[in-house]
Amino acid sequence: MTPLPIARQRALGAHRERYGCVKRFAAAAPGRVNLLGEHTDYNGGDVLPIAINLECCAVISHHDAGTRAEVHVVDLCDTAVFKADDLDVYRADQRTHAAPGESWRAYVAGVLALMEWRGPGLHITIAGDVPRGSGLSSSAAFEVALATALGQALGQPSDPIVRARLCQRVEHEFAGVPCGLMDQAVSCVAIPGHALHLRCREPVSFRHVPLPPAAEVLVVDTLVPRTLASTAYAARVAGCRAAAGLLGVRHLADASPIPFGESLIDRAHVSGEDLAPLVRHVTTEQARVNAAAAAMEAGDVARLGALLNESHASLRDEYRVSCRELDCVVDTSVRSGLAWGAKMTGAGFGGCAVVLAHAGAAHRLAEHITSSFQRRFGRSCSPLAVQAGGGAACFDVD
Ligand code: GLA
């Protein structure tokens, strides 16, 4: 029998230790890395992420000691109790502050509130191995694992895209992050060995595209803290909305890559943010996602790699969400002759790069990137070869 993945073992072990051998409901949900389509999801565009083989696991049992949910997060050694009537105090617009490391409380309260939990009493244990704050969507994995396990514990099955949308609302309404649907959707519906080509507008639709066998996916964490991420992310979202308004389109991804020079947008700013480069990135990135999905289907991995490189240049120069550490990982990978292409992944401002390594070369490439990074910055980065895994699922607990 294959052993349970480590996050599941840790969550189940901790739950048993705290609450004994009771009937349990359990679910796990993965983090993600995005191959292409960065900052397109909240612009009604397409994205092409994969779910990775790192996950978050939630284990739930019922208790009859009152309508409260006691939640223990193993990785943070932290526990909190939630009451159905008090969940609104965790809403982003009602919170006065959240101490660092306590944002998980908003995710839990959001899932409990939006799933309309009014009882029974719950014991919940959560553990995961998606690195936090690295841009691999540990928060989406957390929300989706909890929502999936809770759906089972409360007898509320739901369509995976409906669940993804609920978790996206948790980000908007409780965490205060105006994110798109990508992270929650891929965590809900991915299948192993495939990227998800997701269309992020109503009606949301998706298809699974096979990863080319000639490539291995390497994730390189620059370990640069993403401290500016939430404010800078919200500023980009606001800039894109303003640009769409000026161009008269509902979704910025629909704008044509306009010739610049005379247009209104060329002189437009929002809170000091030039709008024209945002439009250039979003419109060209939207075209790149479709080209990348086609390249994957045709098994043209060289073209796919070239599109990753172009995406990185656009994120660096137009959208301005990269940093020198991410640029170094991407440049080193591209110059090594061991990669098809590379780019930063996720919101940016630090965090991880995704490298499409030649099959069989990921290990050598990881060593090469680590030593170049060390020479340049005097410290290490953290490379990790990942597999494209499946989306959230409940699993049997004996
Ligand atoms: C974050 C958000 C996503 C997406 C990416 C950038 O991961 O949660 O919705 O916007 O940034 O592509």
CSV table of C-alpha atoms and ligand atoms in Angstrom, one decimal:
chain,number,residue,atom,x,y,z
A,1,MET,CA,0.0,0.0,0.0
A,2,THR,CA,1.4,3.5,-0.9
A,3,PRO,CA,1.9,5.5,2.3
A,4,LEU,CA,-0.2,8.6,2.7
A,5,PRO,CA,1.3,11.9,1.6
A,6,ILE,CA,3.1,13.7,4.5
A,7,ALA,CA,0.6,16.5,5.0
A,8,ARG,CA,-2.3,14.0,5.4
A,9,GLN,CA,-0.2,11.9,7.8
A,10,ARG,CA,0.5,14.9,9.9
A,11,ALA,CA,-3.1,16.2,10.0
A,12,LEU,CA,-4.6,12.8,10.8
A,13,GLY,CA,-1.9,12.1,13.4
A,14,ALA,CA,-2.5,15.4,15.2
A,15,HIS,CA,-6.3,15.0,15.0
A,16,ARG,CA,-6.1,11.6,16.6
A,17,GLU,CA,-3.8,12.8,19.3
A,18,ARG,CA,-6.1,15.7,20.2
A,19,TYR,CA,-9.5,14.2,19.8
A,20,GLY,CA,-9.0,10.4,19.8
A,21,CYS,CA,-10.3,7.8,17.3
A,22,VAL,CA,-13.6,9.4,16.3
A,23,LYS,CA,-15.3,9.4,12.9
A,24,ARG,CA,-13.4,11.8,10.7
A,25,PHE,CA,-13.9,13.5,7.4
A,26,ALA,CA,-10.8,14.4,5.5
A,27,ALA,CA,-9.8,16.2,2.3
A,28,ALA,CA,-6.6,17.5,0.7
A,29,ALA,CA,-6.1,20.3,-1.8
A,30,PRO,CA,-2.9,21.2,-3.7
A,31,GLY,CA,-0.9,24.4,-4.2
A,32,ARG,CA,-0.2,25.5,-7.7
A,33,VAL,CA,2.4,27.0,-10.0
A,34,ASN,CA,1.3,29.0,-13.0
A,35,LEU,CA,2.9,28.3,-16.4
A,36,LEU,CA,1.4,31.2,-18.2
A,37,GLY,CA,-1.3,33.8,-17.9
A,38,GLU,CA,0.0,36.0,-15.1
A,39,HIS,CA,-2.4,38.8,-13.9
A,40,THR,CA,-4.9,37.8,-16.5
A,41,ASP,CA,-7.4,36.0,-14.3
A,42,TYR,CA,-8.9,39.2,-12.7
A,43,ASN,CA,-9.0,40.7,-16.2
A,44,GLY,CA,-11.4,38.1,-17.6
A,45,GLY,CA,-8.5,36.4,-19.4
A,46,ASP,CA,-7.2,32.8,-19.5
A,47,VAL,CA,-4.6,31.1,-17.4
A,48,LEU,CA,-2.5,27.9,-17.6
A,49,PRO,CA,-1.5,26.7,-14.1
A,50,ILE,CA,-0.7,23.2,-12.8
A,51,ALA,CA,-1.6,21.8,-9.4
A,52,ILE,CA,1.6,20.7,-7.6
A,53,ASN,CA,2.3,17.7,-5.4
A,54,LEU,CA,2.4,19.8,-2.3
A,55,GLU,CA,-0.9,20.1,-0.5
A,56,CYS,CA,-2.9,21.1,2.5
A,57,CYS,CA,-5.0,18.6,4.4
A,58,ALA,CA,-8.1,19.3,6.7
A,59,VAL,CA,-9.5,16.7,9.0
A,60,ILE,CA,-12.9,17.2,10.7
A,61,SER,CA,-14.9,15.4,13.3
A,62,HIS,CA,-18.2,16.4,15.1
A,63,HIS,CA,-18.6,17.0,18.8
A,64,ASP,CA,-21.7,17.8,20.9
A,65,ALA,CA,-20.2,20.3,23.3
A,66,GLY,CA,-21.9,23.4,21.9
A,67,THR,CA,-22.0,25.1,18.5
A,68,ARG,CA,-18.4,26.0,18.2
A,69,ALA,CA,-15.6,25.0,15.8
A,70,GLU,CA,-12.2,24.4,17.4
A,71,VAL,CA,-9.5,24.7,14.7
A,72,HIS,CA,-5.9,23.6,15.2
A,73,VAL,CA,-3.2,24.5,12.6
A,74,VAL,CA,-0.4,22.0,13.1
A,75,ASP,CA,2.3,24.0,11.2
A,76,LEU,CA,1.7,27.1,13.2
A,77,CYS,CA,1.1,25.3,16.6
A,78,ASP,CA,-1.9,27.6,16.8
A,79,THR,CA,-5.6,27.0,17.9
A,80,ALA,CA,-8.7,29.2,17.7
A,81,VAL,CA,-12.3,28.7,18.5
A,82,PHE,CA,-15.0,30.1,16.2
A,83,LYS,CA,-18.7,30.7,17.0
A,84,ALA,CA,-21.3,30.8,14.2
A,85,ASP,CA,-22.6,34.2,15.4
A,86,ASP,CA,-19.1,35.8,15.6
A,87,LEU,CA,-17.7,35.0,12.2
A,88,ASP,CA,-18.4,38.5,10.7
A,89,VAL,CA,-15.7,40.1,13.0
A,90,TYR,CA,-13.2,38.4,10.7
A,91,ARG,CA,-14.5,40.2,7.6
A,92,ALA,CA,-11.8,42.3,6.0
A,93,ASP,CA,-13.8,45.5,6.3
A,94,GLN,CA,-14.5,44.9,10.0
A,95,ARG,CA,-11.1,43.8,11.2
A,96,THR,CA,-9.0,46.4,12.8
A,97,HIS,CA,-5.8,44.4,12.6
A,98,ALA,CA,-4.4,40.8,12.1
A,99,ALA,CA,-1.2,39.9,13.8
A,100,PRO,CA,1.4,38.3,11.4
A,101,GLY,CA,0.8,34.6,11.1
A,102,GLU,CA,-2.9,35.0,12.1
A,103,SER,CA,-4.4,35.4,8.6
A,104,TRP,CA,-5.5,31.8,8.7
A,105,ARG,CA,-8.3,32.8,11.1
A,106,ALA,CA,-9.8,34.9,8.3
A,107,TYR,CA,-9.7,31.9,5.9
A,108,VAL,CA,-11.4,29.6,8.4
A,109,ALA,CA,-14.0,32.2,9.4
A,110,GLY,CA,-14.7,32.9,5.7
A,111,VAL,CA,-15.2,29.3,4.8
A,112,LEU,CA,-17.4,28.6,7.8
A,113,ALA,CA,-19.5,31.8,7.1
A,114,LEU,CA,-19.9,31.4,3.4
A,115,MET,CA,-20.8,27.7,3.8
A,116,GLU,CA,-23.4,28.9,6.3
A,117,TRP,CA,-22.2,26.6,9.1
A,118,ARG,CA,-24.6,26.9,12.1
A,119,GLY,CA,-23.7,23.6,13.7
A,120,PRO,CA,-22.9,20.9,14.6
A,121,GLY,CA,-19.9,21.5,16.8
A,122,LEU,CA,-16.6,20.7,15.0
A,123,HIS,CA,-13.1,19.8,15.7
A,124,ILE,CA,-10.8,20.7,12.8
A,125,THR,CA,-7.1,19.9,12.3
A,126,ILE,CA,-5.2,21.4,9.4
A,127,ALA,CA,-1.6,20.6,8.2
A,128,GLY,CA,0.1,21.3,4.9
A,129,ASP,CA,3.5,21.3,3.1
A,130,VAL,CA,2.9,24.1,0.6
A,131,PRO,CA,5.5,26.7,1.6
A,132,ARG,CA,3.7,29.8,3.0
A,133,GLY,CA,4.3,33.2,1.4
A,134,SER,CA,6.2,31.8,-1.6
A,135,GLY,CA,3.5,32.4,-4.2
A,136,LEU,CA,2.6,28.8,-4.5
A,137,SER,CA,-1.0,29.4,-3.3
A,138,SER,CA,-0.8,28.0,0.2
A,139,SER,CA,-3.8,30.1,1.1
A,140,ALA,CA,-6.0,28.6,-1.8
A,141,ALA,CA,-4.9,25.1,-0.8
A,142,PHE,CA,-5.9,25.9,2.8
A,143,GLU,CA,-9.3,27.3,1.9
A,144,VAL,CA,-10.1,24.6,-0.6
A,145,ALA,CA,-9.0,21.7,1.6
A,146,LEU,CA,-11.2,23.1,4.4
A,147,ALA,CA,-14.2,23.8,2.2
A,148,THR,CA,-14.0,20.3,0.6
A,149,ALA,CA,-13.7,18.5,4.0
A,150,LEU,CA,-16.5,20.7,5.4
A,151,GLY,CA,-18.7,19.9,2.4
A,152,GLN,CA,-18.4,16.3,3.3
A,153,ALA,CA,-18.8,16.7,7.1
A,154,LEU,CA,-21.9,18.9,6.6
A,155,GLY,CA,-23.4,16.8,3.8
A,156,GLN,CA,-23.1,19.7,1.3
A,157,PRO,CA,-21.5,18.4,-1.9
A,158,SER,CA,-20.9,21.1,-4.5
A,159,ASP,CA,-19.6,21.5,-8.0
A,160,PRO,CA,-15.8,22.1,-7.8
A,161,ILE,CA,-16.1,25.5,-9.7
A,162,VAL,CA,-18.8,26.6,-7.3
A,163,ARG,CA,-16.5,25.7,-4.4
A,164,ALA,CA,-13.6,27.5,-6.1
A,165,ARG,CA,-15.7,30.6,-6.4
A,166,LEU,CA,-16.7,30.4,-2.7
A,167,CYS,CA,-13.0,30.2,-1.7
A,168,GLN,CA,-12.3,33.2,-4.0
A,169,ARG,CA,-15.0,35.1,-2.1
A,170,VAL,CA,-13.2,34.2,1.2
A,171,GLU,CA,-10.1,36.0,-0.2
A,172,HIS,CA,-12.2,39.0,-1.3
A,173,GLU,CA,-14.4,39.4,1.7
A,174,PHE,CA,-12.4,38.0,4.6
A,175,ALA,CA,-8.7,38.1,3.6
A,176,GLY,CA,-9.2,41.4,1.7
A,177,VAL,CA,-7.3,40.2,-1.4
A,178,PRO,CA,-9.0,41.1,-4.7
A,179,CYS,CA,-7.6,38.0,-6.4
A,180,GLY,CA,-8.8,36.2,-9.6
A,181,LEU,CA,-10.1,32.7,-9.7
A,182,MET,CA,-7.0,30.9,-10.9
A,183,ASP,CA,-5.5,29.5,-7.6
A,184,GLN,CA,-8.8,28.2,-6.1
A,185,ALA,CA,-10.0,26.8,-9.5
A,186,VAL,CA,-6.8,24.8,-10.2
A,187,SER,CA,-6.7,23.6,-6.6
A,188,CYS,CA,-10.3,22.2,-7.2
A,189,VAL,CA,-10.2,20.8,-10.7
A,190,ALA,CA,-6.7,19.9,-11.8
A,191,ILE,CA,-5.9,16.4,-13.0
A,192,PRO,CA,-2.4,14.7,-12.8
A,193,GLY,CA,0.0,15.3,-15.6
A,194,HIS,CA,-2.0,18.2,-17.1
A,195,ALA,CA,-2.1,21.9,-17.0
A,196,LEU,CA,-5.5,23.6,-16.6
A,197,HIS,CA,-6.5,26.0,-19.4
A,198,LEU,CA,-9.0,28.0,-17.5
A,199,ARG,CA,-11.2,30.8,-18.9
A,200,CYS,CA,-11.8,33.2,-16.0
A,201,ARG,CA,-15.0,34.9,-17.0
A,202,GLU,CA,-18.6,34.0,-16.9
A,203,PRO,CA,-19.4,31.3,-17.9
A,204,VAL,CA,-16.2,29.9,-16.5
A,205,SER,CA,-14.9,27.0,-18.6
A,206,PHE,CA,-11.8,24.9,-18.6
A,207,ARG,CA,-10.0,22.0,-20.3
A,208,HIS,CA,-7.0,19.9,-19.4
A,209,VAL,CA,-3.9,20.1,-21.5
A,210,PRO,CA,-1.2,17.4,-21.2
A,211,LEU,CA,2.3,18.5,-20.1
A,212,PRO,CA,4.9,17.7,-22.8
A,213,PRO,CA,7.0,14.7,-21.8
A,214,ALA,CA,10.2,16.5,-22.9
A,215,ALA,CA,9.9,18.9,-20.0
A,216,GLU,CA,10.2,18.8,-16.2
A,217,VAL,CA,8.8,21.5,-14.0
A,218,LEU,CA,11.3,23.1,-11.5
A,219,VAL,CA,10.1,25.7,-9.0
A,220,VAL,CA,12.8,28.0,-7.6
A,221,ASP,CA,11.9,29.9,-4.4
A,222,THR,CA,14.0,33.0,-4.2
A,223,LEU,CA,13.1,33.3,-0.5
A,224,VAL,CA,12.4,37.0,-1.1
A,225,PRO,CA,9.5,37.9,1.3
A,226,ARG,CA,6.5,39.1,-0.6
A,227,THR,CA,5.9,41.9,1.8
A,228,LEU,CA,4.6,44.5,-0.7
A,229,ALA,CA,2.6,41.9,-2.5
A,230,SER,CA,-0.9,42.6,-1.2
A,231,THR,CA,-0.8,46.4,-1.6
A,232,ALA,CA,1.0,46.3,-5.0
A,233,TYR,CA,-1.4,43.6,-6.2
A,234,ALA,CA,-4.5,45.6,-5.3
A,235,ALA,CA,-2.9,48.6,-7.1
A,236,ARG,CA,-2.5,46.6,-10.3
A,237,VAL,CA,-6.1,45.3,-10.0
A,238,ALA,CA,-7.3,48.9,-9.7
A,239,GLY,CA,-5.1,50.1,-12.5
A,240,CYS,CA,-6.5,47.4,-14.8
A,241,ARG,CA,-10.1,48.3,-13.9
A,242,ALA,CA,-9.5,51.9,-14.7
A,243,ALA,CA,-7.8,51.0,-18.0
A,244,ALA,CA,-10.7,48.8,-19.0
A,245,GLY,CA,-13.1,51.6,-18.2
A,246,LEU,CA,-11.1,54.1,-20.4
A,247,LEU,CA,-10.9,51.6,-23.3
A,248,GLY,CA,-14.6,50.8,-23.0
A,249,VAL,CA,-14.2,47.1,-22.5
A,250,ARG,CA,-15.7,44.9,-19.8
A,251,HIS,CA,-12.6,42.8,-19.4
A,252,LEU,CA,-9.1,44.2,-20.1
A,253,ALA,CA,-8.1,40.9,-21.6
A,254,ASP,CA,-10.6,41.7,-24.5
A,255,ALA,CA,-8.8,45.0,-25.4
A,256,SER,CA,-6.8,44.7,-28.6
A,257,PRO,CA,-3.1,45.2,-28.3
A,258,ILE,CA,-3.5,48.9,-29.2
A,259,PRO,CA,-0.9,51.0,-31.0
A,260,PHE,CA,0.4,53.5,-28.4
A,261,GLY,CA,1.2,57.1,-29.0
A,262,GLU,CA,-2.1,58.9,-29.6
A,263,SER,CA,-4.5,57.0,-27.4
A,264,LEU,CA,-6.0,58.3,-24.2
A,265,ILE,CA,-4.6,55.4,-22.3
A,266,ASP,CA,-1.1,56.5,-23.1
A,267,ARG,CA,-1.3,59.5,-20.8
A,268,ALA,CA,-3.4,57.9,-18.1
A,269,HIS,CA,-2.3,57.3,-14.6
A,270,VAL,CA,-4.1,55.9,-11.5
A,271,SER,CA,-2.4,56.6,-8.2
A,272,GLY,CA,0.8,57.3,-9.9
A,273,GLU,CA,0.6,54.0,-11.9
A,274,ASP,CA,0.9,54.3,-15.7
A,275,LEU,CA,-1.9,52.4,-17.3
A,276,ALA,CA,-0.4,51.8,-20.8
A,277,PRO,CA,2.1,49.2,-19.7
A,278,LEU,CA,-0.6,47.3,-17.8
A,279,VAL,CA,-2.7,47.1,-20.9
A,280,ARG,CA,0.3,46.0,-23.0
A,281,HIS,CA,1.1,43.2,-20.5
A,282,VAL,CA,-2.5,41.9,-20.1
A,283,THR,CA,-3.3,41.9,-23.8
A,284,THR,CA,-0.1,40.3,-24.9
A,285,GLU,CA,-0.2,37.8,-22.0
A,286,GLN,CA,-3.7,36.7,-23.1
A,287,ALA,CA,-2.5,36.0,-26.6
A,288,ARG,CA,0.5,34.0,-25.1
A,289,VAL,CA,-1.8,31.8,-23.0
A,290,ASN,CA,-3.7,30.6,-26.0
A,291,ALA,CA,-0.5,30.1,-28.0
A,292,ALA,CA,1.0,28.1,-25.1
A,293,ALA,CA,-2.0,25.8,-24.8
A,294,ALA,CA,-1.8,25.2,-28.6
A,295,ALA,CA,1.9,24.6,-28.3
A,296,MET,CA,1.4,22.1,-25.5
A,297,GLU,CA,-1.3,20.2,-27.5
A,298,ALA,CA,1.1,20.1,-30.5
A,299,GLY,CA,3.9,18.9,-28.2
A,300,ASP,CA,6.0,21.9,-29.2
A,301,VAL,CA,7.9,22.4,-26.0
A,302,ALA,CA,10.5,24.8,-27.5
A,303,ARG,CA,7.6,27.2,-28.5
A,304,LEU,CA,6.1,26.8,-25.0
A,305,GLY,CA,9.5,27.7,-23.4
A,306,ALA,CA,9.9,30.8,-25.6
A,307,LEU,CA,6.4,32.0,-24.5
A,308,LEU,CA,7.5,31.6,-20.9
A,309,ASN,CA,10.5,33.8,-21.5
A,310,GLU,CA,8.4,36.4,-23.3
A,311,SER,CA,5.9,36.4,-20.4
A,312,HIS,CA,8.7,37.0,-17.9
A,313,ALA,CA,10.1,40.0,-19.9
A,314,SER,CA,6.6,41.5,-20.0
A,315,LEU,CA,6.0,40.9,-16.2
A,316,ARG,CA,9.4,42.5,-15.6
A,317,ASP,CA,9.3,45.5,-17.9
A,318,GLU,CA,5.6,46.3,-18.4
A,319,TYR,CA,3.7,45.0,-15.4
A,320,ARG,CA,6.8,45.5,-13.1
A,321,VAL,CA,6.1,42.7,-10.6
A,322,SER,CA,9.5,40.9,-10.8
A,323,CYS,CA,12.6,41.6,-8.7
A,324,ARG,CA,16.3,41.1,-9.3
A,325,GLU,CA,16.4,37.7,-7.6
A,326,LEU,CA,13.6,36.4,-9.9
A,327,ASP,CA,15.3,37.9,-12.9
A,328,CYS,CA,18.5,36.1,-12.0
A,329,VAL,CA,16.9,32.7,-11.7
A,330,VAL,CA,15.2,33.2,-15.1
A,331,ASP,CA,18.3,34.5,-16.9
A,332,THR,CA,20.5,31.7,-15.4
A,333,SER,CA,18.0,29.1,-16.5
A,334,VAL,CA,17.6,30.4,-20.0
A,335,ARG,CA,21.4,30.8,-20.5
A,336,SER,CA,22.1,27.3,-19.0
A,337,GLY,CA,21.1,25.4,-22.2
A,338,LEU,CA,19.2,23.0,-19.8
A,339,ALA,CA,15.8,24.8,-19.9
A,340,TRP,CA,13.1,25.4,-22.5
A,341,GLY,CA,12.1,28.6,-20.7
A,342,ALA,CA,11.4,30.3,-17.4
A,343,LYS,CA,9.4,33.0,-15.8
A,344,MET,CA,8.3,34.3,-12.4
A,345,THR,CA,5.1,32.7,-11.2
A,346,GLY,CA,2.1,34.0,-9.2
A,347,ALA,CA,1.6,37.6,-8.2
A,348,GLY,CA,5.3,38.3,-8.1
A,349,PHE,CA,7.2,40.9,-5.9
A,350,GLY,CA,9.4,38.0,-4.7
A,351,GLY,CA,8.5,34.4,-4.3
A,352,CYS,CA,9.0,31.7,-6.9
A,353,ALA,CA,10.1,31.3,-10.5
A,354,VAL,CA,8.9,28.4,-12.7
A,355,VAL,CA,11.5,26.8,-14.9
A,356,LEU,CA,10.6,24.3,-17.7
A,357,ALA,CA,13.7,22.1,-17.6
A,358,HIS,CA,14.8,19.6,-20.3
A,359,ALA,CA,13.5,16.2,-19.2
A,360,GLY,CA,16.2,14.5,-17.1
A,361,ALA,CA,18.1,17.8,-16.5
A,362,ALA,CA,16.1,19.3,-13.6
A,363,HIS,CA,18.6,18.2,-11.0
A,364,ARG,CA,21.7,19.5,-12.8
A,365,LEU,CA,19.9,22.7,-13.6
A,366,ALA,CA,18.8,23.2,-9.9
A,367,GLU,CA,22.5,22.9,-8.8
A,368,HIS,CA,23.6,25.4,-11.5
A,369,ILE,CA,20.9,27.9,-10.4
A,370,THR,CA,21.7,27.5,-6.8
A,371,SER,CA,25.4,28.2,-7.2
A,372,SER,CA,24.9,31.2,-9.5
A,373,PHE,CA,22.4,32.6,-7.1
A,374,GLN,CA,24.8,32.1,-4.2
A,375,ARG,CA,27.6,33.8,-6.1
A,376,ARG,CA,25.4,36.8,-7.0
A,377,PHE,CA,23.5,37.3,-3.7
A,378,GLY,CA,25.6,35.6,-1.1
A,379,ARG,CA,22.7,33.4,0.0
A,380,SER,CA,20.8,30.4,-1.2
A,381,CYS,CA,17.6,30.0,-3.1
A,382,SER,CA,15.4,26.8,-2.9
A,383,PRO,CA,14.8,24.8,-6.0
A,384,LEU,CA,12.3,22.0,-6.1
A,385,ALA,CA,11.2,19.6,-8.9
A,386,VAL,CA,7.4,19.3,-8.9
A,387,GLN,CA,4.9,17.0,-10.5
A,388,ALA,CA,1.6,18.1,-12.0
A,389,GLY,CA,-0.9,16.6,-9.5
A,390,GLY,CA,-4.6,16.3,-9.2
A,391,GLY,CA,-7.1,18.7,-7.6
A,392,ALA,CA,-8.9,18.6,-4.2
A,393,ALA,CA,-10.4,15.3,-3.0
A,394,CYS,CA,-11.9,13.8,0.1
A,395,PHE,CA,-10.1,10.6,1.2
A,396,ASP,CA,-11.1,7.7,3.3
A,397,VAL,CA,-9.9,7.6,6.9
A,398,ASP,CA,-9.9,4.1,8.6
B,1,GLA,C1,-2.2,35.6,-7.3
B,1,GLA,C2,-3.7,35.7,-7.3
B,1,GLA,C3,-4.2,35.0,-8.7
B,1,GLA,C4,-3.5,35.7,-9.9
B,1,GLA,C5,-2.0,35.7,-9.7
B,1,GLA,C6,-1.2,36.4,-10.8
B,1,GLA,O1,-1.7,34.3,-7.2
B,1,GLA,O2,-4.2,34.9,-6.3
B,1,GLA,O3,-5.6,35.2,-8.7
B,1,GLA,O4,-4.0,37.0,-10.1
B,1,GLA,O5,-1.6,36.3,-8.4
B,1,GLA,O6,-1.4,35.8,-12.0
